[in-house]
XYZ file of N, CA and C in Angstrom:
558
model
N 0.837 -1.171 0.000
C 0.000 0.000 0.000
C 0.889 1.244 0.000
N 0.671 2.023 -0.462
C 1.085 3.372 -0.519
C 0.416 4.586 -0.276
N 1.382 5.100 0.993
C 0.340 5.970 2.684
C 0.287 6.884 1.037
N -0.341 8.000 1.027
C -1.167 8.866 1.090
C -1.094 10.364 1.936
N -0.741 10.304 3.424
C -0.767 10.698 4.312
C 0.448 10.554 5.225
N 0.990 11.392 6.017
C 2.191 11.472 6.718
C 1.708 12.258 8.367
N 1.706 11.896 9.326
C 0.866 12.382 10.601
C 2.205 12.342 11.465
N 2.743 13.089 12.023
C 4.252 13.358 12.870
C 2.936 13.993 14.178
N 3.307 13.385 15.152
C 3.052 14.281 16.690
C 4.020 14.540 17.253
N 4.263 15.131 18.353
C 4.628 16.076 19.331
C 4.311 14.952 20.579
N 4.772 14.992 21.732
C 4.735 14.175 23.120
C 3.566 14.936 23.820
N 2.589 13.523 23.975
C 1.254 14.135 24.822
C 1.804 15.397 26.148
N 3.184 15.317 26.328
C 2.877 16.004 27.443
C 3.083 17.651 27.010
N 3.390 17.852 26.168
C 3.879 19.407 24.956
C 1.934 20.131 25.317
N 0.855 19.554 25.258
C -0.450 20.158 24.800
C -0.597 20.208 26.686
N -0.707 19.476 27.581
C -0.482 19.467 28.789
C 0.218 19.798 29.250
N 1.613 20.457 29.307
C 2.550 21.340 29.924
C 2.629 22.490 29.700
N 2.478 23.482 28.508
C 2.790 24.128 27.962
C 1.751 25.327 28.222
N 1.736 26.235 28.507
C 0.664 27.298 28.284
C 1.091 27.901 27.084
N 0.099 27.991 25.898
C 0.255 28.158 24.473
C -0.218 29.776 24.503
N -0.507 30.573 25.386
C -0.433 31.824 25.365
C 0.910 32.536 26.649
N 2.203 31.684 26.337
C 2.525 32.378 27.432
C 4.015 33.470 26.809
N 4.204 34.010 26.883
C 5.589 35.217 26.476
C 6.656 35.188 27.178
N 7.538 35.203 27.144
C 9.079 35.152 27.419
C 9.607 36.286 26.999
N 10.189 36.777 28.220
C 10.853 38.553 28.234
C 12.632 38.577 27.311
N 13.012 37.569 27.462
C 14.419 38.211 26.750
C 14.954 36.693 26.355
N 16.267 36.810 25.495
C 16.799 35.213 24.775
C 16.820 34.623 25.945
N 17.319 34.811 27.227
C 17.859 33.711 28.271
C 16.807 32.724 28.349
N 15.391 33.360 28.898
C 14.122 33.189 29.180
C 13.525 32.189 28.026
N 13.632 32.368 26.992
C 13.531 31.447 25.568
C 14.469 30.912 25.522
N 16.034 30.458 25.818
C 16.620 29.448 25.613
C 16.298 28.588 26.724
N 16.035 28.876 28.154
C 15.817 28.415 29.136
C 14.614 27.676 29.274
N 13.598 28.160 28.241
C 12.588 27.374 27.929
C 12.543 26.063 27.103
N 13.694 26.560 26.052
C 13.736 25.291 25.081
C 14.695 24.098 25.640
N 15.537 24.904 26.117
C 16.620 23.683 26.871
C 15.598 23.021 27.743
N 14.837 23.019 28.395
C 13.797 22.657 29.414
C 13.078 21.457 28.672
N 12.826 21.902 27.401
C 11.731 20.878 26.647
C 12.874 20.017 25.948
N 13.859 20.201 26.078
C 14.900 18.930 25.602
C 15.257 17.871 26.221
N 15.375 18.723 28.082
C 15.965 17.758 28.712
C 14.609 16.755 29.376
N 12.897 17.643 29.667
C 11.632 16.432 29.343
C 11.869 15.461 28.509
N 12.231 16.013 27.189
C 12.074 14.968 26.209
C 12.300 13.804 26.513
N 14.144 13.905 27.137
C 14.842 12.817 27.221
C 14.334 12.044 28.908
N 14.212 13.021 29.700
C 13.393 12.333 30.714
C 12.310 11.387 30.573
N 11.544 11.788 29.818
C 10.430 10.959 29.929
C 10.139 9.763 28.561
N 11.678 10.013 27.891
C 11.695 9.073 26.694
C 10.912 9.004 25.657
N 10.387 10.525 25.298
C 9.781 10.772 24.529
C 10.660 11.768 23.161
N 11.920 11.264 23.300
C 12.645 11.262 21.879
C 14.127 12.311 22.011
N 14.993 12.258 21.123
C 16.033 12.947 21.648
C 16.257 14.356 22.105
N 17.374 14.710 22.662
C 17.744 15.711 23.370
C 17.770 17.327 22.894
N 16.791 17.275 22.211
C 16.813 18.511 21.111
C 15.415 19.318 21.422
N 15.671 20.566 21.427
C 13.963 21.741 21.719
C 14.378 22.969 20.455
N 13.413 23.167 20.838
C 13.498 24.114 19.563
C 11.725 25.085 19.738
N 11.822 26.373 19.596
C 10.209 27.017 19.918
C 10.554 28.145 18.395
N 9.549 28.521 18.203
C 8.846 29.730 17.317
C 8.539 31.277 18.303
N 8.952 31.793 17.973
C 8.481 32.896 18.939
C 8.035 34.181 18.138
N 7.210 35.255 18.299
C 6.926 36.327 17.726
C 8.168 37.602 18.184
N 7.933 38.541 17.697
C 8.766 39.383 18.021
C 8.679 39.934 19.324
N 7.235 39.638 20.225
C 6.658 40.070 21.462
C 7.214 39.628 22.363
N 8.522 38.063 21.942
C 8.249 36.917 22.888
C 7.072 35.959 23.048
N 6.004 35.911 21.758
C 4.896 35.215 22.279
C 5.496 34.125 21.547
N 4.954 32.663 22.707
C 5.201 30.908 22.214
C 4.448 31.530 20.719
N 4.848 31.070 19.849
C 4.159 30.276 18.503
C 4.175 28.820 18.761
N 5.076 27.938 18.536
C 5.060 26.792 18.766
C 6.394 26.410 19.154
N 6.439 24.657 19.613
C 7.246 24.103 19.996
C 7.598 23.326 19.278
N 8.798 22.471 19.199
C 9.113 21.032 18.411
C 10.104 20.759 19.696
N 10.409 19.140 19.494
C 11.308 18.254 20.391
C 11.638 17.199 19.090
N 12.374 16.789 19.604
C 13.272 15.483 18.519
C 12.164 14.096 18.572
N 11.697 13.537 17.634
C 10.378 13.158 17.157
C 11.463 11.844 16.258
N 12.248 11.729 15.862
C 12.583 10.444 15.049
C 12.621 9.473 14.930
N 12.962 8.318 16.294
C 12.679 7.758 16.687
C 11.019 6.996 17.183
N 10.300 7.813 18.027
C 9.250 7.749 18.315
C 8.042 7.586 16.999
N 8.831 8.597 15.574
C 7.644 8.646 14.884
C 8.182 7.635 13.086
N 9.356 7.388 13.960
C 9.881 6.353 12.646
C 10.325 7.545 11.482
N 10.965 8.389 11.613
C 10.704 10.204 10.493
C 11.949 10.533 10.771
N 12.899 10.474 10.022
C 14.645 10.999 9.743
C 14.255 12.130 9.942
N 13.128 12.919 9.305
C 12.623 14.299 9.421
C 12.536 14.834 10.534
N 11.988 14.938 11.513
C 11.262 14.609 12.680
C 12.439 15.494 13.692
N 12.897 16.494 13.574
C 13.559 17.297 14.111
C 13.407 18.105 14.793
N 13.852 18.705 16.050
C 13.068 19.562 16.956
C 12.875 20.882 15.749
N 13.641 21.194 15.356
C 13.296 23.045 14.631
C 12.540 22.272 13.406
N 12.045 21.649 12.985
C 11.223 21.034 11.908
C 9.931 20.796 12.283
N 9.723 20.236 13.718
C 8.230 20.158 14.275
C 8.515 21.369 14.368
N 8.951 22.541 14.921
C 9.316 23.802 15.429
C 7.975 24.267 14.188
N 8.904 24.332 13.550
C 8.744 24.856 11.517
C 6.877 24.929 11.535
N 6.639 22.893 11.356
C 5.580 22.681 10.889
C 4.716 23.241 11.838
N 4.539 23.200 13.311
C 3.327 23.529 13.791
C 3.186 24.964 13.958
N 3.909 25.637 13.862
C 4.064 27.144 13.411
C 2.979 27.690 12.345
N 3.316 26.674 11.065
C 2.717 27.040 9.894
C 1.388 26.423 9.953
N 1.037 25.546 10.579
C -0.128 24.772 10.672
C -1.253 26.053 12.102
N -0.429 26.637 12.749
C -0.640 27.516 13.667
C -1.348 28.789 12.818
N -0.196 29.566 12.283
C -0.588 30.355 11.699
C -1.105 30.237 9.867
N -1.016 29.023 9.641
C -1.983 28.767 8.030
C -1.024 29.762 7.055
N 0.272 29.341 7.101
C 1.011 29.937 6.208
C 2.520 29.237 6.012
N 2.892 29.071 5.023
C 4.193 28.341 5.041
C 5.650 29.034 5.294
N 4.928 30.650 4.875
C 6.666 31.466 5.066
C 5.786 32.019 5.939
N 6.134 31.987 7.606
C 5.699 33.129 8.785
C 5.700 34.170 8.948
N 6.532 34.874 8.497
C 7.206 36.132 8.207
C 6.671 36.987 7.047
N 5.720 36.101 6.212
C 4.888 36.900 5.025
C 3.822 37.841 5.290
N 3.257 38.461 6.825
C 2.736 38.697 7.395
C 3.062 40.265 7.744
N 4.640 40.282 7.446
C 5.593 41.389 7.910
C 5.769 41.595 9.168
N 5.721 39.992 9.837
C 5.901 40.160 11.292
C 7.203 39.645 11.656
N 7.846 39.747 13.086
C 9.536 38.966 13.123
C 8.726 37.965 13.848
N 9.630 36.583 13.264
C 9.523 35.326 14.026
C 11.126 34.768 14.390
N 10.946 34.172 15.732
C 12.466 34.050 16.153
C 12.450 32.434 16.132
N 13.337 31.752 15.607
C 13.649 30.318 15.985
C 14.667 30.373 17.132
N 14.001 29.848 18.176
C 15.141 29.111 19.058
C 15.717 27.869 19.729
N 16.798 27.448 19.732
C 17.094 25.763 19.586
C 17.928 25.439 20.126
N 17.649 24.429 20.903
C 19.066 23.806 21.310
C 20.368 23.296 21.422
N 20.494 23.182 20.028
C 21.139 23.090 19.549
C 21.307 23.525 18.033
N 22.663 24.099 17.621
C 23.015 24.553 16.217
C 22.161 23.479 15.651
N 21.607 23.950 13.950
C 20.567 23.102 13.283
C 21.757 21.942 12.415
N 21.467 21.195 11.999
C 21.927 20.174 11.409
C 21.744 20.845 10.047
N 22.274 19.679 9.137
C 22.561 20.726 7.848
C 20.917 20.606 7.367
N 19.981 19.428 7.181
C 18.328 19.572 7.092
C 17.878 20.283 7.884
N 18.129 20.818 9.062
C 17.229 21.985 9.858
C 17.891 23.555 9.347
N 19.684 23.666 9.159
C 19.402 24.476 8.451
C 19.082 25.043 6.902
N 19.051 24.115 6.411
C 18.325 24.576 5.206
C 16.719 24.844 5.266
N 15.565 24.007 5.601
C 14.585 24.726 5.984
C 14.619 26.058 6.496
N 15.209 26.260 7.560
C 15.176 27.890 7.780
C 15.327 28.636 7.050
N 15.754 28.281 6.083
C 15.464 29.579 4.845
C 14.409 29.386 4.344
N 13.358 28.775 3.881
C 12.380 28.944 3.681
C 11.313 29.180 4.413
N 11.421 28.718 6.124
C 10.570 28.957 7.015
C 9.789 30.659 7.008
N 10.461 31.297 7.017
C 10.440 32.168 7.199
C 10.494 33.162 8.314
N 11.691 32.761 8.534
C 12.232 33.199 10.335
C 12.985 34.594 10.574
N 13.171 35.524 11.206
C 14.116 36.562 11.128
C 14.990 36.454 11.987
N 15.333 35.495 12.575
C 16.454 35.421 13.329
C 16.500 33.827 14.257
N 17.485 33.517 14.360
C 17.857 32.677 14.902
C 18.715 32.323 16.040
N 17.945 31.519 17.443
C 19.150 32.172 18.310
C 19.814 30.407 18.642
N 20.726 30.414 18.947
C 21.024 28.957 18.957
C 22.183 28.490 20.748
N 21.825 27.807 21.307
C 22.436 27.313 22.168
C 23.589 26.665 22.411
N 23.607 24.963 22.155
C 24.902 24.686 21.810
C 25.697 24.707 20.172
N 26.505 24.469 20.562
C 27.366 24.575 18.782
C 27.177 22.719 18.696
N 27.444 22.725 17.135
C 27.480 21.195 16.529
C 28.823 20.451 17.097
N 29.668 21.335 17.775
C 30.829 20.277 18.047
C 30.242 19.608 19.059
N 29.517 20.770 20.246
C 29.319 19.839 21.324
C 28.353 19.034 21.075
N 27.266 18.976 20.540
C 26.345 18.029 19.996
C 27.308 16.431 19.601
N 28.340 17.104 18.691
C 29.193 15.760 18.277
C 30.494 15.138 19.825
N 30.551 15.805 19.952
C 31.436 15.987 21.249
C 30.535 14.507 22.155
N 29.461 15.286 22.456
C 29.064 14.596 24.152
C 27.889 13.504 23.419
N 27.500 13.535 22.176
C 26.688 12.640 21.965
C 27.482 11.246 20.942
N 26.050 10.582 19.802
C 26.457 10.206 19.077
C 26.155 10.804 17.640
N 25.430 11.837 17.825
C 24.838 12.247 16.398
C 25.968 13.239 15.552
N 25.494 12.808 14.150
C 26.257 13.455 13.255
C 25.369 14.643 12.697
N 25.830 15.803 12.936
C 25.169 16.963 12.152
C 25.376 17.099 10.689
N 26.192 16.549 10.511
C 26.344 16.381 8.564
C 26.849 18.088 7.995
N 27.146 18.182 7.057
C 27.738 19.463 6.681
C 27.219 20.610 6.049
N 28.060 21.692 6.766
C 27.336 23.398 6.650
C 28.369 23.593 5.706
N 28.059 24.499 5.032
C 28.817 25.715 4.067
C 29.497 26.092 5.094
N 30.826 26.470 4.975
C 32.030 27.524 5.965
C 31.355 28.579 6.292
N 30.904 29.751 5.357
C 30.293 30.650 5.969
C 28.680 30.446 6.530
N 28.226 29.056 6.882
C 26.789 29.214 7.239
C 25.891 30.756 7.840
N 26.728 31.134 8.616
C 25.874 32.303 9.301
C 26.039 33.140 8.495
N 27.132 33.693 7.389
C 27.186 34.547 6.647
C 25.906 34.318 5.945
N 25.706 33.264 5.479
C 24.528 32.729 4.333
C 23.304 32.979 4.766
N 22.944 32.832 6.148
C 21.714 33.122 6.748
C 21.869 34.459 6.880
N 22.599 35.272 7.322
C 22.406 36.869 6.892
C 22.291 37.354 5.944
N 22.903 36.874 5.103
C 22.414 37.424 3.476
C 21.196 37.085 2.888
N 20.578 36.289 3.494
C 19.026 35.808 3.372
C 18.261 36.302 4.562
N 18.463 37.281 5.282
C 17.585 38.144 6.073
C 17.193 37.597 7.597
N 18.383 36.274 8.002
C 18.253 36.060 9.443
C 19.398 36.288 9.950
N 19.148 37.264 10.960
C 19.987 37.317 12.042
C 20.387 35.955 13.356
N 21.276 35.738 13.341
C 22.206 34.514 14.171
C 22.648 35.177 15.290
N 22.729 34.378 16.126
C 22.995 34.202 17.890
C 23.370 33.554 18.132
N 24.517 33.061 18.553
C 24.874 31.231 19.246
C 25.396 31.688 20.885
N 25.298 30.694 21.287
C 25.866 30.820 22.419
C 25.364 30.939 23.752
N 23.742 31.319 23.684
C 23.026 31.944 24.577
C 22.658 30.101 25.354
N 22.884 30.697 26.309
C 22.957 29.805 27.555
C 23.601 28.872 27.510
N 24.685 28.644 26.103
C 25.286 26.984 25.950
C 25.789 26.250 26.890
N 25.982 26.434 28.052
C 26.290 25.286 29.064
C 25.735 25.228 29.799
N 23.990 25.453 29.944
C 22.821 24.962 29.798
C 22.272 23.832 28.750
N 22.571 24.101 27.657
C 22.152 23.595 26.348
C 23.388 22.373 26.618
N 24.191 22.308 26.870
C 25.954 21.748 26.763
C 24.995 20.161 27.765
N 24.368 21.137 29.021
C 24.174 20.152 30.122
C 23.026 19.045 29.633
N 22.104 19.273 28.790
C 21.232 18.437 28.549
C 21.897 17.449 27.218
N 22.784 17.826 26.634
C 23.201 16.530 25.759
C 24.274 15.731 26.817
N 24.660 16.011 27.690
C 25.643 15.425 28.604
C 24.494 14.500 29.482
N 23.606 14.972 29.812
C 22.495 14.364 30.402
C 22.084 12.921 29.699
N 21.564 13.587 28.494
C 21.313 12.561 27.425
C 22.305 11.308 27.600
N 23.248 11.529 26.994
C 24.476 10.712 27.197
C 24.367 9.907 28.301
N 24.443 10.169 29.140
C 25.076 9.773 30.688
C 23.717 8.924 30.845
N 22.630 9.229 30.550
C 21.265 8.200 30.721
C 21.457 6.895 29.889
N 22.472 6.784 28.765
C 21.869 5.641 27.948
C 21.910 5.838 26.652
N 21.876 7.328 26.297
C 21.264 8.247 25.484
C 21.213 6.784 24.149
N 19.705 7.193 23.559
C 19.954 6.263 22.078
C 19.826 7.094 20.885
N 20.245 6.560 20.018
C 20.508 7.762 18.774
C 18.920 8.260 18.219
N 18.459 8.895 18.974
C 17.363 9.506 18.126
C 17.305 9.953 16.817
């Protein structure tokens, strides 16, 4: 048979934890949020060590993603990719930003080379990012696969502003976490 249809969820506890009207005052506050939904993830074994949120320019949640690959059988299935989709499924538009509003991606980790290429089409104005891909490769087992040398140059010249660094040994602590549990290759 041949699906027709492709259905990716999110962890029952994302619609039950989450207050979907709530705002976050500055990056710390939004990385501190997403690192939070990485290290649930892996707590409660509902998929790897990765968060990732949508935010408006207000600080308002748009949406969330967590690492989904495992759980949903989907190579796809990436925290800034659920990030992506329920965003657009949120707001009924595929580029977010067509609106002339700022939308911020923020993540737990630097995107892999499939999360960052979507972001250019998402339609994001900035991007703030937590840990870097070494430590991802460092303390885990996953391979981020390969960026262009100038990646961030490339995302600025396509109209997103880049951030790394914000809270990374926060972000550092939940793939070390991961690890140290068992961690399995999501």
């Amino acid at each position: 048979m041949i699906y027709a249809q492709v259905h990716l969820t999110l962890p029952a506890w994302v619609s039950s934890d989450i207050d979907p009207l709530a705002r976050f005052e500055d990056d710390d506050a939004r990385m501190r949020f997403v690192a939070g939904l990485a290290r649930k993830n892996v707590e409660l074994g509902t998929g790897g060590p990765f968060g990732a949120a949508i935010f408006d320019g207000d600080g308002r949640l748009i949406s969330v993603g967590v690492n989904r690959v495992m759980p949903q059988n989907c190579s796809l299935a990436h925290a800034e990719i659920m990030a992506f989709l329920t965003a657009q499924q949120r707001l009924q538009r595929f580029r977010l930003n067509e609106d002339g509003g700022r939308y911020v991606l923020v993540t737990s980790a630097q995107p892999c080379c499939q999360c960052y290429g979507a972001s250019f089409w998402a339609g994001i104005n900035e991007m703030h990012i937590g840990a870097r891909a070494e430590d991802v490769m460092a303390l885990t087992e996953f391979d981020e696969g390969p960026l262009p040398a100038d990646w961030i140059g490339e995302l600025e010249r396509r109209g997103v502003m880049v951030k790394r660094d914000i809270l990374r040994d926060e972000c550092r602590d939940v793939l070390a976490f991961y690890s140290a549990n068992g961690g399995t290759n999501y």
